[in-house]
Amino acid sequence: MPHELPKAYEPGAIEARWADYWKNERLFHAPTPPEGHVRNTFSLLLPPPNVTGRLHMGHMFEQTEMDIILRWHRMRGDLTLWLPGTDHAGIATQMLVERQLRSEGKSRLDMGREQFIQRVWEWRKEYGGAILDQMKRLGASVDWQREYFTMDENLSHAVREVFVRLYEQGLIYRGKYIVNWCPDCGTAISDLEVKHEEVPGKLYEIRYPVVGSKEFITVATTRPETMLGDTAVAVNGKDERYTHLHGKKVVLPLMNREIPIILDELANPEFGTGAVKVTPAHDPNDFRAGLRHNLPQIDVMDERAHMNQNAGPYAGLDRFEARKRVVADLEAQGFLVAIKDYTISLGKCDRSGTVVEPRLSEQWFVKIEPLAKRAIEVVEKGYIRFTPDNYKQIYLNWMYNIHDWCISRQLWWGHRIPAWRCGDCGEIIVARETPAKCTKCGSTKLEQDKDVLDTWFSSGLLPFTTLGWPEATRDLEVFYPTSLLITGFDILFFWVARMIMLGCWFMMPPEKPMRPGEKPDSREEALRNSGPFREVYIHALVRDAERQKMSKTKGNVLDPIEVIEKYGTDATRFTLAAMAAPGTDIAFNPSRTEGYRNFANKIWNAARFMFMNMDRLGTTGAPALAGPDTAGVCGVQAETLEDRWILSRFNGVAAYVNQALEEYRFHEAANRIYDFFWGEFCDWYIELIKPRLMLEDGGDKRAPAIACRNLVTLFEASLRLLHPVMPFITEEIWHAIYDGKPPLKSIALAGFPQSDTKQIDLKAETHMAVLQDLIVSVRNLRAELKVEPRVKTPIQLYAHEPEIRKLIEQNRSAIENDRQANVESISFVESSLAKLPGARHTARFDVHLVYEQKIDVAAECERLKKELEKLEKDIASGQSRLGNETFRTKAPAHVVDGLRKQVHENEILRDKTQSKRKELGCT
């Protein structure tokens, strides 16, 4: 049966088919191995995209790198698990559904909590799987049978268990603290969710009258509306300017409330007036000062950042409108000293872009220091490694200065906090199951805490909860710690650090006194295996062709689906891989993708050539199946120099690619495969064996069959080498090699090429390099002399060593081949040709093309005549302008000099053209 491949390579026609095939055949499912399992494992957790998300170029880049690594490990024989899933994305999802409700004229407050949550689940069912559907389309080799959602029943159970355990250990507490409050999202957010930017602002200087005197203390603020909640003015005890005011009070302007002057380090004598207003409910530093001095905490804003009843006459105003009114009133009443320009660091919510308000609020926190201590230790001891390694210190610097983590969010969508307040005695009950009554007073009037957990709390548990924790499962035993995490720098602290802290805390057995006979290193082994992964690879960013960050505002966002539809998934993946140097951002340019689409065409056409010869010669017998432990290429009859050379080169490339992928040098692996497949295999090897395939050299009649079998065997091995980067085209051709009946369901399950040092032949590589150098030299000489492609030409050749002459004589047919140098004959000379005009001189040979250029004299004379006429016209025009005194005096000097130089050059060209016409005898 003939091998069928369409004439044109159309990626869209094959990619959807193979993506469905891989998923339907469950090719990438990692079954839980039985007890006694000894096979190497490789596991990786997909950073869960938000359920609201759509695939962008960053996702595709990240998933391409992950898929390359996973396919490589799978082909090496590892039991490979890639866990996919989506994150419930509390704030993002709630905002999106609320926006949808507003378009319908509805509100979540009108619906109530239960109905709203039901609406979110309905939205998730209809729209929430879009990004995973796109991943399926791209053929990501994840284990779809293990797909999770962070709000799944089993994961929710695990989240509750973690919360309760931390609470029981005294590591979760509830308290009133200053938090970052987003008025738009209506919830507290973490420090990491606040993005600061330097913006021009104002500094307002306000004077506070000292009670019982005519003195004033002047303070400065960038947020004058918060002064309505001031409860003190602080001065430094060492500041002699204010010694006489110790123990005094001031009147708070506009509110006519007396507040104390306190002595505190909060006030810096070197900064401003040395006096600062203290607003404990609206500034973290003031809050701590308030605790030190037992000051009242007056909150003057509500959750929408509107002034509340504590703001007196300003109640109901938006904070920024209140600012204008406060400043106007201060000025009218004579309390405003000055307004100065001032650069401020403005914090905005990363999600909504709203200016964040520091606000006193009762929240749940994780006491982070004990968790951070262990998470620092595993990295310092090298049990978790970072690539590039500079991220290790970035991670540690953040961990050394970490603050307690605010984990509660004022949302409805998310993991609800498992805490209940007794309506009678106020007792807080934290429990795994809903309590029937108060554990303190027995009352049944219990109300669950309305808040939900920070999304990053549940996603920080995924490396072990997705494997069955809190149960001691076989999956945990086999796949934890995961082998690798590939992610971006932007979530290093949001997610990576928290996974390490939570993983090390919950996956390391409690430390106990050492038992008799116990080895001292048992704790180290437990610590080493507690981290959620062995290695973290931080990938770069994908930018536009001008290295600008992609953003909707700039209009430079590239939709990967559009790029794929134009060039194909394989070409897009190859582009990303070929540019993925560790630590270097990618400047993505679709023109490069077009080049790699041409690479796919090259492979496709080479496969069609191979199949044509297989069918013509009746070649039977598919290549021997290579397992993960198979070294080299089996079944190649390396009887010629080109066979020994390509076999050696293949093994060298296989060694290089394996090492590059081991070190996440995706770009080096991809570029080396490209150079080998296109340059060495297609452009050289296939061209060199064509005469043998056609028996054009009159040699051994077995030669065509041997050459064809070698070609098929090497092509199949090269497909396996390329498969992790370009999975679709390799799968299509690989199945065609086996007439649609391959020994395995997929090339993805075949062995990845391993180098065999016995097949590396450096002598063959050196000899082939000489022949390639000679052939390229002759090609260049032909191009310079403009020899027609069909014209054969003799060459003269001087070999510097007898061995080189022997090599060339033995491979004369390759050099004379019209597909290579197209040489008519080779004449060896006994002396150097280096001084001969037009000859090529190398370290091993000199070569001269014996060719008398034949031209159409009449046509050449006519061409030279037109060229001469144009030059004469240009010279005359230039001389005319140079002879114009007005031009010479008014034109810039560089313009005059440039024209003078141009005229001189044209005169030289005119003289040469006249000489050529004379040589040809033109009239």
mmCIF file of N, CA, C and O in Angstrom, residues 839-877:
data_model
loop_
_atom_site.group_PDB
_atom_site.id
_atom_site.type_symbol
_atom_site.label_atom_id
_atom_site.label_comp_id
_atom_site.label_asym_id
_atom_site.label_seq_id
_atom_site.Cartn_x
_atom_site.Cartn_y
_atom_site.Cartn_z
ATOM 1 N N ALA A 839 40.801 32.121 -7.500
ATOM 2 C CA ALA A 839 40.903 30.821 -6.844
ATOM 3 C C ALA A 839 40.533 30.944 -5.376
ATOM 4 O O ALA A 839 40.592 32.024 -4.791
ATOM 5 N N ARG A 840 40.130 29.803 -4.778
ATOM 6 C CA ARG A 840 39.832 29.743 -3.348
ATOM 7 C C ARG A 840 40.981 29.027 -2.651
ATOM 8 O O ARG A 840 41.406 27.958 -3.079
ATOM 9 N N HIS A 841 41.438 29.617 -1.541
ATOM 10 C CA HIS A 841 42.544 29.035 -0.789
ATOM 11 C C HIS A 841 42.054 28.690 0.611
ATOM 12 O O HIS A 841 41.511 29.544 1.311
ATOM 13 N N THR A 842 42.200 27.430 1.034
ATOM 14 C CA THR A 842 41.816 27.008 2.382
ATOM 15 C C THR A 842 43.002 26.310 3.031
ATOM 16 O O THR A 842 44.064 26.138 2.414
ATOM 17 N N ALA A 843 42.805 25.875 4.267
ATOM 18 C CA ALA A 843 43.882 25.207 5.002
ATOM 19 C C ALA A 843 44.195 23.830 4.434
ATOM 20 O O ALA A 843 45.282 23.292 4.667
ATOM 21 N N ARG A 844 43.236 23.260 3.666
ATOM 22 C CA ARG A 844 43.432 21.885 3.174
ATOM 23 C C ARG A 844 43.552 21.793 1.653
ATOM 24 O O ARG A 844 44.067 20.813 1.136
ATOM 25 N N PHE A 845 43.074 22.787 0.931
ATOM 26 C CA PHE A 845 43.111 22.708 -0.529
ATOM 27 C C PHE A 845 42.997 24.096 -1.141
ATOM 28 O O PHE A 845 42.559 25.043 -0.489
ATOM 29 N N ASP A 846 43.417 24.189 -2.422
ATOM 30 C CA ASP A 846 43.146 25.358 -3.257
ATOM 31 C C ASP A 846 42.286 24.865 -4.412
ATOM 32 O O ASP A 846 42.510 23.757 -4.927
ATOM 33 N N VAL A 847 41.309 25.676 -4.834
ATOM 34 C CA VAL A 847 40.460 25.262 -5.945
ATOM 35 C C VAL A 847 40.244 26.444 -6.883
ATOM 36 O O VAL A 847 40.118 27.591 -6.453
ATOM 37 N N HIS A 848 40.267 26.106 -8.187
ATOM 38 C CA HIS A 848 40.065 27.130 -9.221
ATOM 39 C C HIS A 848 39.056 26.607 -10.220
ATOM 40 O O HIS A 848 39.150 25.465 -10.681
ATOM 41 N N LEU A 849 38.077 27.451 -10.546
ATOM 42 C CA LEU A 849 37.051 27.079 -11.514
ATOM 43 C C LEU A 849 37.542 27.432 -12.908
ATOM 44 O O LEU A 849 37.872 28.589 -13.185
ATOM 45 N N VAL A 850 37.611 26.426 -13.783
ATOM 46 C CA VAL A 850 38.058 26.656 -15.159
ATOM 47 C C VAL A 850 36.816 27.005 -15.989
ATOM 48 O O VAL A 850 36.046 26.138 -16.379
ATOM 49 N N TYR A 851 36.656 28.301 -16.226
ATOM 50 C CA TYR A 851 35.430 28.730 -16.890
ATOM 51 C C TYR A 851 35.673 30.038 -17.613
ATOM 52 O O TYR A 851 36.164 31.012 -17.047
ATOM 53 N N GLU A 852 35.360 30.039 -18.892
ATOM 54 C CA GLU A 852 35.451 31.263 -19.673
ATOM 55 C C GLU A 852 34.041 31.803 -19.845
ATOM 56 O O GLU A 852 33.197 31.159 -20.484
ATOM 57 N N GLN A 853 33.818 32.945 -19.229
ATOM 58 C CA GLN A 853 32.476 33.499 -19.228
ATOM 59 C C GLN A 853 32.043 33.876 -20.647
ATOM 60 O O GLN A 853 32.743 34.586 -21.354
ATOM 61 N N LYS A 854 30.927 33.345 -21.080
ATOM 62 C CA LYS A 854 30.401 33.624 -22.413
ATOM 63 C C LYS A 854 29.258 34.622 -22.293
ATOM 64 O O LYS A 854 28.346 34.435 -21.495
ATOM 65 N N ILE A 855 29.380 35.680 -23.090
ATOM 66 C CA ILE A 855 28.350 36.709 -23.000
ATOM 67 C C ILE A 855 27.861 37.089 -24.390
ATOM 68 O O ILE A 855 28.537 36.875 -25.392
ATOM 69 N N ASP A 856 26.685 37.674 -24.452
ATOM 70 C CA ASP A 856 26.097 38.219 -25.680
ATOM 71 C C ASP A 856 26.667 39.627 -25.837
ATOM 72 O O ASP A 856 26.254 40.564 -25.138
ATOM 73 N N VAL A 857 27.670 39.772 -26.753
ATOM 74 C CA VAL A 857 28.400 41.036 -26.882
ATOM 75 C C VAL A 857 27.470 42.184 -27.237
ATOM 76 O O VAL A 857 27.548 43.280 -26.651
ATOM 77 N N ALA A 858 26.592 41.973 -28.174
ATOM 78 C CA ALA A 858 25.688 43.057 -28.606
ATOM 79 C C ALA A 858 24.811 43.528 -27.454
ATOM 80 O O ALA A 858 24.628 44.736 -27.215
ATOM 81 N N ALA A 859 24.247 42.547 -26.719
ATOM 82 C CA ALA A 859 23.364 42.899 -25.603
ATOM 83 C C ALA A 859 24.145 43.622 -24.505
ATOM 84 O O ALA A 859 23.652 44.587 -23.901
ATOM 85 N N GLU A 860 25.394 43.143 -24.253
ATOM 86 C CA GLU A 860 26.204 43.767 -23.214
ATOM 87 C C GLU A 860 26.592 45.193 -23.612
ATOM 88 O O GLU A 860 26.614 46.099 -22.768
ATOM 89 N N CYS A 861 26.913 45.387 -24.902
ATOM 90 C CA CYS A 861 27.244 46.738 -25.376
ATOM 91 C C CYS A 861 26.060 47.684 -25.212
ATOM 92 O O CYS A 861 26.223 48.853 -24.815
ATOM 93 N N GLU A 862 24.878 47.195 -25.513
ATOM 94 C CA GLU A 862 23.682 48.018 -25.358
ATOM 95 C C GLU A 862 23.442 48.379 -23.899
ATOM 96 O O GLU A 862 23.092 49.515 -23.559
ATOM 97 N N ARG A 863 23.640 47.374 -22.979
ATOM 98 C CA ARG A 863 23.457 47.625 -21.547
ATOM 99 C C ARG A 863 24.455 48.668 -21.052
ATOM 100 O O ARG A 863 24.104 49.595 -20.321
ATOM 101 N N LEU A 864 25.729 48.525 -21.490
ATOM 102 C CA LEU A 864 26.768 49.458 -21.053
ATOM 103 C C LEU A 864 26.527 50.861 -21.610
ATOM 104 O O LEU A 864 26.841 51.863 -20.954
ATOM 105 N N LYS A 865 25.948 50.922 -22.811
ATOM 106 C CA LYS A 865 25.640 52.219 -23.408
ATOM 107 C C LYS A 865 24.619 52.988 -22.562
ATOM 108 O O LYS A 865 24.791 54.180 -22.269
ATOM 109 N N LYS A 866 23.562 52.281 -22.140
ATOM 110 C CA LYS A 866 22.532 52.908 -21.306
ATOM 111 C C LYS A 866 23.105 53.318 -19.950
ATOM 112 O O LYS A 866 22.786 54.388 -19.420
ATOM 113 N N GLU A 867 23.970 52.478 -19.425
ATOM 114 C CA GLU A 867 24.590 52.775 -18.132
ATOM 115 C C GLU A 867 25.478 54.018 -18.245
ATOM 116 O O GLU A 867 25.485 54.883 -17.367
ATOM 117 N N LEU A 868 26.228 54.115 -19.385
ATOM 118 C CA LEU A 868 27.124 55.255 -19.596
ATOM 119 C C LEU A 868 26.320 56.548 -19.745
ATOM 120 O O LEU A 868 26.689 57.598 -19.205
ATOM 121 N N GLU A 869 25.195 56.479 -20.480
ATOM 122 C CA GLU A 869 24.350 57.654 -20.675
ATOM 123 C C GLU A 869 23.807 58.171 -19.338
ATOM 124 O O GLU A 869 23.761 59.377 -19.086
ATOM 125 N N LYS A 870 23.406 57.261 -18.476
ATOM 126 C CA LYS A 870 22.878 57.657 -17.162
ATOM 127 C C LYS A 870 23.970 58.307 -16.316
ATOM 128 O O LYS A 870 23.743 59.321 -15.644
ATOM 129 N N LEU A 871 25.181 57.717 -16.341
ATOM 130 C CA LEU A 871 26.290 58.273 -15.565
ATOM 131 C C LEU A 871 26.650 59.677 -16.062
ATOM 132 O O LEU A 871 26.887 60.583 -15.263
ATOM 133 N N GLU A 872 26.710 59.865 -17.387
ATOM 134 C CA GLU A 872 27.028 61.180 -17.956
ATOM 135 C C GLU A 872 25.988 62.224 -17.523
ATOM 136 O O GLU A 872 26.333 63.365 -17.190
ATOM 137 N N LYS A 873 24.718 61.812 -17.527
ATOM 138 C CA LYS A 873 23.639 62.716 -17.133
ATOM 139 C C LYS A 873 23.762 63.107 -15.657
ATOM 140 O O LYS A 873 23.625 64.277 -15.292
ATOM 141 N N ASP A 874 24.058 62.115 -14.799
ATOM 142 C CA ASP A 874 24.200 62.375 -13.362
ATOM 143 C C ASP A 874 25.403 63.270 -13.082
ATOM 144 O O ASP A 874 25.353 64.166 -12.226
ATOM 145 N N ILE A 875 26.503 63.037 -13.826
ATOM 146 C CA ILE A 875 27.715 63.854 -13.634
ATOM 147 C C ILE A 875 27.443 65.300 -14.035
ATOM 148 O O ILE A 875 27.816 66.247 -13.318
ATOM 149 N N ALA A 876 26.776 65.487 -15.159
ATOM 150 C CA ALA A 876 26.474 66.839 -15.644
ATOM 151 C C ALA A 876 25.582 67.589 -14.664
ATOM 152 O O ALA A 876 25.787 68.776 -14.371
ATOM 153 N N SER A 877 24.572 66.885 -14.141
ATOM 154 C CA SER A 877 23.653 67.504 -13.187
ATOM 155 C C SER A 877 24.399 67.920 -11.922
ATOM 156 O O SER A 877 24.206 69.025 -11.403
#
